[in-house]
């Protein structure tokens, strides 16, 4: 059996045929082994020093190492990684050297390489296909004791009956040197020997190419460096990696006064085929745009590579973020130590993370006001020339009440800060300087210098907690655990992204995974139940209404709720920005029942508007949904009832939801133990009916009166229009009467003229002519009179029509019924 050896060197694929004897095989293998050994000894390997994982299935890798002189640097990849590496590779010599070039072993796809052989064979080849590809070649075929030599003519499949069984067998046809045509059945004992040396070598090349598919999928990149002495080399690139996952623990305290705790964990997988030894690991909550481009394969035909879309169906329910509603107001007065107003004071409202949300200034009376502030916890920053800066902490804004915060400034320098509690306005600190939080810019990703250092201010510090080991000790309370545990990561903004950077270096072996604590913070949590009519259940869901009071962006993932040190349920959450409030449901509330009943009211006209000859009647369709909530539990329940926000429908006046999302209005209802409460939500939808005043008549006005869709004021205005329309119609009728009489006279005159023609030569001609002539004369006088009257009537009609048009155009009314 013939084989072939493959040697790979700096992107050049060299075939070494093995058809020249065993010594040539050994020599080629020895040369290959020697070359690989020399490359490994003379080249430097750069270890991974930094890894940044993103949510779009890519990772950012940094290698850092040392070279001496004109030393090569080797970095190994798989073919799947190479495409991403080629379009993102950055190589820097950090100490004065130069990068002379980068090369890697490249090869065409197997199907393309097989087409370059003289044998028309594919990847999957049968014996018959193989022999058929050898047609015309010199073969020696042996079957039993018979041996035949000649050139192969064909391979045919024939049917043979043996012992009552029909068999399909392959027949080989040879033409011997003597010109004899010989056919032989290819049986299990048949052997075929190729008698041509060149063809034998070609078969060896084919088998070598097929065997190469079983070799390790490894691409070696060689980086050529030039310089003198010891130097530091930096390499960075992106590569496809598994998406890192986020999971949270919401710990609800059993003791009153204790604040709930949120723990965040990240699941990280190392599948790149190389150990991460003592690397800096960062996890970025965000998905920068990335794509696959087949740069590592030589292109023969330009064809786009379009990946199929992937979708995942999630069973747990998530709840929409607030869009509107849940707003409150804040107002107050700013005075100096003597109680005088301080106009022009700059006041900013900040969220719990210190991000400014709104800004205003006091008026001449020292008064300020903020409208439409989402319910939540805030801080106030107050600054005026000649006074110390005042910070108001723990300011609570509620949607069901207006907040009032008066401020008395202290004389001094604005660089000095006074902290005041919003609850009692007592002085807490007289000289404290606020250090602004510095958000990371993300510019150090792949910069090459200052590797492994973060410019952003750390959000939290301390040792990272363990990844889930240890025994549970009932004697240790949650408060003690909360005080002693810290997150193992620092958070900072990277533009539109958010990074969790682990404080300590980590080691994750290849093909292993790790669970890393990345977040530990206290939250503002309200325990509620939420009911949605689309759920199809009379039971609401138990939920926590959390406000992200931390400076972290909470990435989407799963969460578990622990209440009284016991598992209470789990669910999913979408990404939550700092200061954002979100509902997280985790279990069914078995203590509450909700019943919904909907009733519709007949339409009624609520507003009439007349303008430019058109009357618009706005009617109101009303629909009331009555929700009955029964609390069978021994403790009170706060229920959030979600009512669909339907396009075109508005909430009735006086109804104010706790907040409004894209698809729902959320109403808060508190139900005492063993009690039943009801909530009626009325929605209205306006409908317009248009009427042209020129087309109105008495019957329509009478119908409007019966339906109570107009009032006396509108009726009086419409009556004036109808009266003027009647005058115009009367003039039209008189003019029409004159027109009809004139037409009758014209017809009678035509009859008389015909009679006069018939009287010529008759005895009665003279008497009748005299009578008809007199009659025609009288008719002409009447026609002249009718024409004059018609002209006068037309003039009156035009004047009356103009008055009607002006009356209609000038009529403008808008009345609420």
PDB file of N, CA and C in Angstrom, residues 644-718:
ATOM      1  N   UNK A 644     -54.149  45.590  30.199  1.00  0.00           N
ATOM      2  CA  UNK A 644     -53.566  45.859  28.876  1.00  0.00           C
ATOM      3  C   UNK A 644     -53.756  47.318  28.460  1.00  0.00           C
ATOM      4  N   UNK A 645     -52.691  47.912  27.980  1.00  0.00           N
ATOM      5  CA  UNK A 645     -52.738  49.284  27.445  1.00  0.00           C
ATOM      6  C   UNK A 645     -53.075  49.188  25.963  1.00  0.00           C
ATOM      7  N   UNK A 646     -54.366  49.303  25.651  1.00  0.00           N
ATOM      8  CA  UNK A 646     -54.826  49.094  24.283  1.00  0.00           C
ATOM      9  C   UNK A 646     -54.699  50.371  23.459  1.00  0.00           C
ATOM     10  N   UNK A 647     -54.253  50.267  22.219  1.00  0.00           N
ATOM     11  CA  UNK A 647     -54.139  51.457  21.364  1.00  0.00           C
ATOM     12  C   UNK A 647     -55.506  52.107  21.176  1.00  0.00           C
ATOM     13  N   UNK A 648     -55.559  53.430  21.315  1.00  0.00           N
ATOM     14  CA  UNK A 648     -56.797  54.173  21.126  1.00  0.00           C
ATOM     15  C   UNK A 648     -57.641  54.309  22.372  1.00  0.00           C
ATOM     16  N   UNK A 649     -57.329  53.562  23.432  1.00  0.00           N
ATOM     17  CA  UNK A 649     -58.092  53.624  24.674  1.00  0.00           C
ATOM     18  C   UNK A 649     -57.316  54.425  25.705  1.00  0.00           C
ATOM     19  N   UNK A 650     -58.050  55.214  26.496  1.00  0.00           N
ATOM     20  CA  UNK A 650     -57.450  56.034  27.544  1.00  0.00           C
ATOM     21  C   UNK A 650     -58.080  55.697  28.884  1.00  0.00           C
ATOM     22  N   UNK A 651     -57.282  55.822  29.923  1.00  0.00           N
ATOM     23  CA  UNK A 651     -57.819  55.625  31.270  1.00  0.00           C
ATOM     24  C   UNK A 651     -58.738  56.784  31.624  1.00  0.00           C
ATOM     25  N   UNK A 652     -59.810  56.444  32.343  1.00  0.00           N
ATOM     26  CA  UNK A 652     -60.755  57.471  32.747  1.00  0.00           C
ATOM     27  C   UNK A 652     -60.069  58.479  33.660  1.00  0.00           C
ATOM     28  N   UNK A 653     -60.620  59.701  33.693  1.00  0.00           N
ATOM     29  CA  UNK A 653     -60.039  60.772  34.493  1.00  0.00           C
ATOM     30  C   UNK A 653     -60.022  60.374  35.966  1.00  0.00           C
ATOM     31  N   UNK A 654     -58.884  60.611  36.596  1.00  0.00           N
ATOM     32  CA  UNK A 654     -58.738  60.273  38.005  1.00  0.00           C
ATOM     33  C   UNK A 654     -58.026  58.960  38.259  1.00  0.00           C
ATOM     34  N   UNK A 655     -57.913  58.110  37.243  1.00  0.00           N
ATOM     35  CA  UNK A 655     -57.200  56.844  37.401  1.00  0.00           C
ATOM     36  C   UNK A 655     -55.718  57.070  37.143  1.00  0.00           C
ATOM     37  N   UNK A 656     -54.885  56.677  38.073  1.00  0.00           N
ATOM     38  CA  UNK A 656     -53.449  56.865  37.953  1.00  0.00           C
ATOM     39  C   UNK A 656     -52.754  55.553  38.288  1.00  0.00           C
ATOM     40  N   UNK A 657     -52.185  54.871  37.294  1.00  0.00           N
ATOM     41  CA  UNK A 657     -51.491  53.609  37.586  1.00  0.00           C
ATOM     42  C   UNK A 657     -50.174  53.848  38.302  1.00  0.00           C
ATOM     43  N   UNK A 658     -49.695  52.801  38.944  1.00  0.00           N
ATOM     44  CA  UNK A 658     -48.388  52.885  39.595  1.00  0.00           C
ATOM     45  C   UNK A 658     -47.294  53.133  38.566  1.00  0.00           C
ATOM     46  N   UNK A 659     -47.392  52.468  37.431  1.00  0.00           N
ATOM     47  CA  UNK A 659     -46.487  52.703  36.315  1.00  0.00           C
ATOM     48  C   UNK A 659     -47.101  52.098  35.078  1.00  0.00           C
ATOM     49  N   UNK A 660     -46.585  52.500  33.928  1.00  0.00           N
ATOM     50  CA  UNK A 660     -47.090  52.020  32.643  1.00  0.00           C
ATOM     51  C   UNK A 660     -45.928  51.477  31.832  1.00  0.00           C
ATOM     52  N   UNK A 661     -46.090  50.275  31.306  1.00  0.00           N
ATOM     53  CA  UNK A 661     -45.094  49.670  30.424  1.00  0.00           C
ATOM     54  C   UNK A 661     -45.550  49.844  28.984  1.00  0.00           C
ATOM     55  N   UNK A 662     -44.835  49.201  28.062  1.00  0.00           N
ATOM     56  CA  UNK A 662     -45.224  49.285  26.659  1.00  0.00           C
ATOM     57  C   UNK A 662     -46.603  48.680  26.442  1.00  0.00           C
ATOM     58  N   UNK A 663     -46.914  47.606  27.158  1.00  0.00           N
ATOM     59  CA  UNK A 663     -48.171  46.904  26.894  1.00  0.00           C
ATOM     60  C   UNK A 663     -49.173  46.907  28.025  1.00  0.00           C
ATOM     61  N   UNK A 664     -48.823  47.435  29.231  1.00  0.00           N
ATOM     62  CA  UNK A 664     -49.723  47.307  30.371  1.00  0.00           C
ATOM     63  C   UNK A 664     -49.680  48.553  31.254  1.00  0.00           C
ATOM     64  N   UNK A 665     -50.835  48.781  31.943  1.00  0.00           N
ATOM     65  CA  UNK A 665     -50.900  49.691  33.073  1.00  0.00           C
ATOM     66  C   UNK A 665     -50.852  48.839  34.340  1.00  0.00           C
ATOM     67  N   UNK A 666     -50.018  49.238  35.299  1.00  0.00           N
ATOM     68  CA  UNK A 666     -49.907  48.500  36.554  1.00  0.00           C
ATOM     69  C   UNK A 666     -50.541  49.311  37.680  1.00  0.00           C
ATOM     70  N   UNK A 667     -51.547  48.698  38.334  1.00  0.00           N
ATOM     71  CA  UNK A 667     -52.236  49.331  39.446  1.00  0.00           C
ATOM     72  C   UNK A 667     -51.892  48.592  40.732  1.00  0.00           C
ATOM     73  N   UNK A 668     -51.641  49.360  41.772  1.00  0.00           N
ATOM     74  CA  UNK A 668     -51.309  48.791  43.076  1.00  0.00           C
ATOM     75  C   UNK A 668     -52.593  48.660  43.901  1.00  0.00           C
ATOM     76  N   UNK A 669     -52.768  47.517  44.544  1.00  0.00           N
ATOM     77  CA  UNK A 669     -53.917  47.267  45.418  1.00  0.00           C
ATOM     78  C   UNK A 669     -53.428  46.503  46.638  1.00  0.00           C
ATOM     79  N   UNK A 670     -53.667  47.040  47.811  1.00  0.00           N
ATOM     80  CA  UNK A 670     -53.295  46.385  49.063  1.00  0.00           C
ATOM     81  C   UNK A 670     -54.533  45.728  49.671  1.00  0.00           C
ATOM     82  N   UNK A 671     -54.420  44.424  49.979  1.00  0.00           N
ATOM     83  CA  UNK A 671     -55.552  43.649  50.494  1.00  0.00           C
ATOM     84  C   UNK A 671     -55.179  43.133  51.875  1.00  0.00           C
ATOM     85  N   UNK A 672     -56.030  43.424  52.855  1.00  0.00           N
ATOM     86  CA  UNK A 672     -55.789  42.986  54.227  1.00  0.00           C
ATOM     87  C   UNK A 672     -55.982  41.481  54.348  1.00  0.00           C
ATOM     88  N   UNK A 673     -55.462  40.861  55.413  1.00  0.00           N
ATOM     89  CA  UNK A 673     -55.615  39.407  55.591  1.00  0.00           C
ATOM     90  C   UNK A 673     -57.086  39.004  55.667  1.00  0.00           C
ATOM     91  N   UNK A 674     -57.418  37.928  54.990  1.00  0.00           N
ATOM     92  CA  UNK A 674     -58.757  37.347  54.987  1.00  0.00           C
ATOM     93  C   UNK A 674     -59.813  38.345  54.500  1.00  0.00           C
ATOM     94  N   UNK A 675     -59.416  39.267  53.653  1.00  0.00           N
ATOM     95  CA  UNK A 675     -60.338  40.276  53.159  1.00  0.00           C
ATOM     96  C   UNK A 675     -60.400  40.233  51.632  1.00  0.00           C
ATOM     97  N   UNK A 676     -61.449  40.915  51.117  1.00  0.00           N
ATOM     98  CA  UNK A 676     -61.644  41.026  49.671  1.00  0.00           C
ATOM     99  C   UNK A 676     -61.670  42.498  49.291  1.00  0.00           C
ATOM    100  N   UNK A 677     -60.921  42.866  48.265  1.00  0.00           N
ATOM    101  CA  UNK A 677     -60.901  44.235  47.766  1.00  0.00           C
ATOM    102  C   UNK A 677     -61.199  44.228  46.272  1.00  0.00           C
ATOM    103  N   UNK A 678     -61.688  45.384  45.814  1.00  0.00           N
ATOM    104  CA  UNK A 678     -62.073  45.495  44.406  1.00  0.00           C
ATOM    105  C   UNK A 678     -61.406  46.731  43.803  1.00  0.00           C
ATOM    106  N   UNK A 679     -61.124  46.629  42.535  1.00  0.00           N
ATOM    107  CA  UNK A 679     -60.559  47.737  41.769  1.00  0.00           C
ATOM    108  C   UNK A 679     -61.299  47.821  40.448  1.00  0.00           C
ATOM    109  N   UNK A 680     -61.876  48.993  40.167  1.00  0.00           N
ATOM    110  CA  UNK A 680     -62.581  49.214  38.906  1.00  0.00           C
ATOM    111  C   UNK A 680     -61.732  50.124  38.026  1.00  0.00           C
ATOM    112  N   UNK A 681     -61.388  49.644  36.860  1.00  0.00           N
ATOM    113  CA  UNK A 681     -60.570  50.401  35.909  1.00  0.00           C
ATOM    114  C   UNK A 681     -61.424  50.691  34.686  1.00  0.00           C
ATOM    115  N   UNK A 682     -61.747  51.960  34.491  1.00  0.00           N
ATOM    116  CA  UNK A 682     -62.587  52.384  33.368  1.00  0.00           C
ATOM    117  C   UNK A 682     -61.710  52.966  32.273  1.00  0.00           C
ATOM    118  N   UNK A 683     -61.942  52.496  31.059  1.00  0.00           N
ATOM    119  CA  UNK A 683     -61.217  52.989  29.893  1.00  0.00           C
ATOM    120  C   UNK A 683     -62.208  53.594  28.908  1.00  0.00           C
ATOM    121  N   UNK A 684     -61.782  54.610  28.234  1.00  0.00           N
ATOM    122  CA  UNK A 684     -62.630  55.287  27.256  1.00  0.00           C
ATOM    123  C   UNK A 684     -61.918  55.329  25.912  1.00  0.00           C
ATOM    124  N   UNK A 685     -62.752  55.332  24.872  1.00  0.00           N
ATOM    125  CA  UNK A 685     -62.218  55.445  23.516  1.00  0.00           C
ATOM    126  C   UNK A 685     -63.032  56.473  22.746  1.00  0.00           C
ATOM    127  N   UNK A 686     -62.422  57.541  22.255  1.00  0.00           N
ATOM    128  CA  UNK A 686     -63.172  58.565  21.518  1.00  0.00           C
ATOM    129  C   UNK A 686     -63.490  58.099  20.098  1.00  0.00           C
ATOM    130  N   UNK A 687     -64.735  58.432  19.656  1.00  0.00           N
ATOM    131  CA  UNK A 687     -65.179  58.142  18.302  1.00  0.00           C
ATOM    132  C   UNK A 687     -65.777  59.413  17.720  1.00  0.00           C
ATOM    133  N   UNK A 688     -65.372  59.797  16.532  1.00  0.00           N
ATOM    134  CA  UNK A 688     -65.838  61.032  15.899  1.00  0.00           C
ATOM    135  C   UNK A 688     -66.822  60.731  14.785  1.00  0.00           C
ATOM    136  N   UNK A 689     -67.928  61.528  14.756  1.00  0.00           N
ATOM    137  CA  UNK A 689     -68.910  61.491  13.660  1.00  0.00           C
ATOM    138  C   UNK A 689     -68.978  62.891  13.054  1.00  0.00           C
ATOM    139  N   UNK A 690     -68.845  62.999  11.728  1.00  0.00           N
ATOM    140  CA  UNK A 690     -68.758  64.289  11.053  1.00  0.00           C
ATOM    141  C   UNK A 690     -70.039  64.527  10.242  1.00  0.00           C
ATOM    142  N   UNK A 691     -70.548  65.769  10.317  1.00  0.00           N
ATOM    143  CA  UNK A 691     -71.751  66.165   9.578  1.00  0.00           C
ATOM    144  C   UNK A 691     -71.477  67.501   8.894  1.00  0.00           C
ATOM    145  N   UNK A 692     -71.818  67.582   7.612  1.00  0.00           N
ATOM    146  CA  UNK A 692     -71.729  68.847   6.886  1.00  0.00           C
ATOM    147  C   UNK A 692     -72.992  69.648   7.157  1.00  0.00           C
ATOM    148  N   UNK A 693     -72.846  70.916   7.606  1.00  0.00           N
ATOM    149  CA  UNK A 693     -74.012  71.731   7.959  1.00  0.00           C
ATOM    150  C   UNK A 693     -74.923  71.971   6.767  1.00  0.00           C
ATOM    151  N   UNK A 694     -74.357  72.011   5.570  1.00  0.00           N
ATOM    152  CA  UNK A 694     -75.199  72.248   4.388  1.00  0.00           C
ATOM    153  C   UNK A 694     -76.130  71.079   4.110  1.00  0.00           C
ATOM    154  N   UNK A 695     -75.839  69.909   4.677  1.00  0.00           N
ATOM    155  CA  UNK A 695     -76.685  68.728   4.430  1.00  0.00           C
ATOM    156  C   UNK A 695     -77.646  68.447   5.578  1.00  0.00           C
ATOM    157  N   UNK A 696     -77.582  69.222   6.659  1.00  0.00           N
ATOM    158  CA  UNK A 696     -78.478  68.975   7.788  1.00  0.00           C
ATOM    159  C   UNK A 696     -79.917  69.344   7.429  1.00  0.00           C
ATOM    160  N   UNK A 697     -80.862  68.615   8.065  1.00  0.00           N
ATOM    161  CA  UNK A 697     -82.280  68.930   7.893  1.00  0.00           C
ATOM    162  C   UNK A 697     -82.983  68.852   9.240  1.00  0.00           C
ATOM    163  N   UNK A 698     -84.261  69.152   9.229  1.00  0.00           N
ATOM    164  CA  UNK A 698     -85.049  69.184  10.459  1.00  0.00           C
ATOM    165  C   UNK A 698     -85.090  67.822  11.144  1.00  0.00           C
ATOM    166  N   UNK A 699     -85.187  66.759  10.364  1.00  0.00           N
ATOM    167  CA  UNK A 699     -85.276  65.417  10.961  1.00  0.00           C
ATOM    168  C   UNK A 699     -83.996  65.064  11.716  1.00  0.00           C
ATOM    169  N   UNK A 700     -82.835  65.431  11.155  1.00  0.00           N
ATOM    170  CA  UNK A 700     -81.586  65.125  11.830  1.00  0.00           C
ATOM    171  C   UNK A 700     -81.439  65.908  13.125  1.00  0.00           C
ATOM    172  N   UNK A 701     -81.815  67.170  13.106  1.00  0.00           N
ATOM    173  CA  UNK A 701     -81.749  67.973  14.330  1.00  0.00           C
ATOM    174  C   UNK A 701     -82.676  67.395  15.393  1.00  0.00           C
ATOM    175  N   UNK A 702     -83.858  66.957  14.975  1.00  0.00           N
ATOM    176  CA  UNK A 702     -84.787  66.342  15.928  1.00  0.00           C
ATOM    177  C   UNK A 702     -84.187  65.061  16.505  1.00  0.00           C
ATOM    178  N   UNK A 703     -83.485  64.292  15.668  1.00  0.00           N
ATOM    179  CA  UNK A 703     -82.848  63.065  16.156  1.00  0.00           C
ATOM    180  C   UNK A 703     -81.735  63.398  17.147  1.00  0.00           C
ATOM    181  N   UNK A 704     -80.936  64.430  16.868  1.00  0.00           N
ATOM    182  CA  UNK A 704     -79.891  64.839  17.810  1.00  0.00           C
ATOM    183  C   UNK A 704     -80.488  65.218  19.164  1.00  0.00           C
ATOM    184  N   UNK A 705     -81.663  65.888  19.128  1.00  0.00           N
ATOM    185  CA  UNK A 705     -82.305  66.284  20.378  1.00  0.00           C
ATOM    186  C   UNK A 705     -82.781  65.067  21.158  1.00  0.00           C
ATOM    187  N   UNK A 706     -83.340  64.083  20.447  1.00  0.00           N
ATOM    188  CA  UNK A 706     -83.789  62.875  21.144  1.00  0.00           C
ATOM    189  C   UNK A 706     -82.626  62.102  21.733  1.00  0.00           C
ATOM    190  N   UNK A 707     -81.499  62.107  21.028  1.00  0.00           N
ATOM    191  CA  UNK A 707     -80.319  61.377  21.519  1.00  0.00           C
ATOM    192  C   UNK A 707     -79.499  62.197  22.522  1.00  0.00           C
ATOM    193  N   UNK A 708     -79.886  63.444  22.744  1.00  0.00           N
ATOM    194  CA  UNK A 708     -79.171  64.341  23.647  1.00  0.00           C
ATOM    195  C   UNK A 708     -77.712  64.514  23.228  1.00  0.00           C
ATOM    196  N   UNK A 709     -77.501  64.542  21.921  1.00  0.00           N
ATOM    197  CA  UNK A 709     -76.153  64.740  21.407  1.00  0.00           C
ATOM    198  C   UNK A 709     -75.879  66.193  21.061  1.00  0.00           C
ATOM    199  N   UNK A 710     -76.842  67.097  21.291  1.00  0.00           N
ATOM    200  CA  UNK A 710     -76.622  68.528  21.178  1.00  0.00           C
ATOM    201  C   UNK A 710     -77.335  69.203  22.342  1.00  0.00           C
ATOM    202  N   UNK A 711     -76.905  70.416  22.678  1.00  0.00           N
ATOM    203  CA  UNK A 711     -77.552  71.165  23.748  1.00  0.00           C
ATOM    204  C   UNK A 711     -78.326  72.344  23.151  1.00  0.00           C
ATOM    205  N   UNK A 712     -79.068  73.122  23.955  1.00  0.00           N
ATOM    206  CA  UNK A 712     -79.857  74.234  23.397  1.00  0.00           C
ATOM    207  C   UNK A 712     -79.022  75.249  22.628  1.00  0.00           C
ATOM    208  N   UNK A 713     -77.795  75.511  23.062  1.00  0.00           N
ATOM    209  CA  UNK A 713     -76.961  76.468  22.348  1.00  0.00           C
ATOM    210  C   UNK A 713     -76.672  75.994  20.935  1.00  0.00           C
ATOM    211  N   UNK A 714     -76.317  74.725  20.814  1.00  0.00           N
ATOM    212  CA  UNK A 714     -76.049  74.169  19.477  1.00  0.00           C
ATOM    213  C   UNK A 714     -77.333  74.109  18.669  1.00  0.00           C
ATOM    214  N   UNK A 715     -78.456  73.762  19.327  1.00  0.00           N
ATOM    215  CA  UNK A 715     -79.739  73.711  18.620  1.00  0.00           C
ATOM    216  C   UNK A 715     -80.089  75.074  18.040  1.00  0.00           C
ATOM    217  N   UNK A 716     -79.916  76.155  18.832  1.00  0.00           N
ATOM    218  CA  UNK A 716     -80.240  77.495  18.343  1.00  0.00           C
ATOM    219  C   UNK A 716     -79.379  77.851  17.139  1.00  0.00           C
ATOM    220  N   UNK A 717     -78.097  77.501  17.194  1.00  0.00           N
ATOM    221  CA  UNK A 717     -77.218  77.800  16.057  1.00  0.00           C
ATOM    222  C   UNK A 717     -77.646  77.019  14.825  1.00  0.00           C
ATOM    223  N   UNK A 718     -78.009  75.768  15.007  1.00  0.00           N
ATOM    224  CA  UNK A 718     -78.433  74.958  13.869  1.00  0.00           C
ATOM    225  C   UNK A 718     -79.776  75.448  13.315  1.00  0.00           C
TER     226      UNK A 718
END
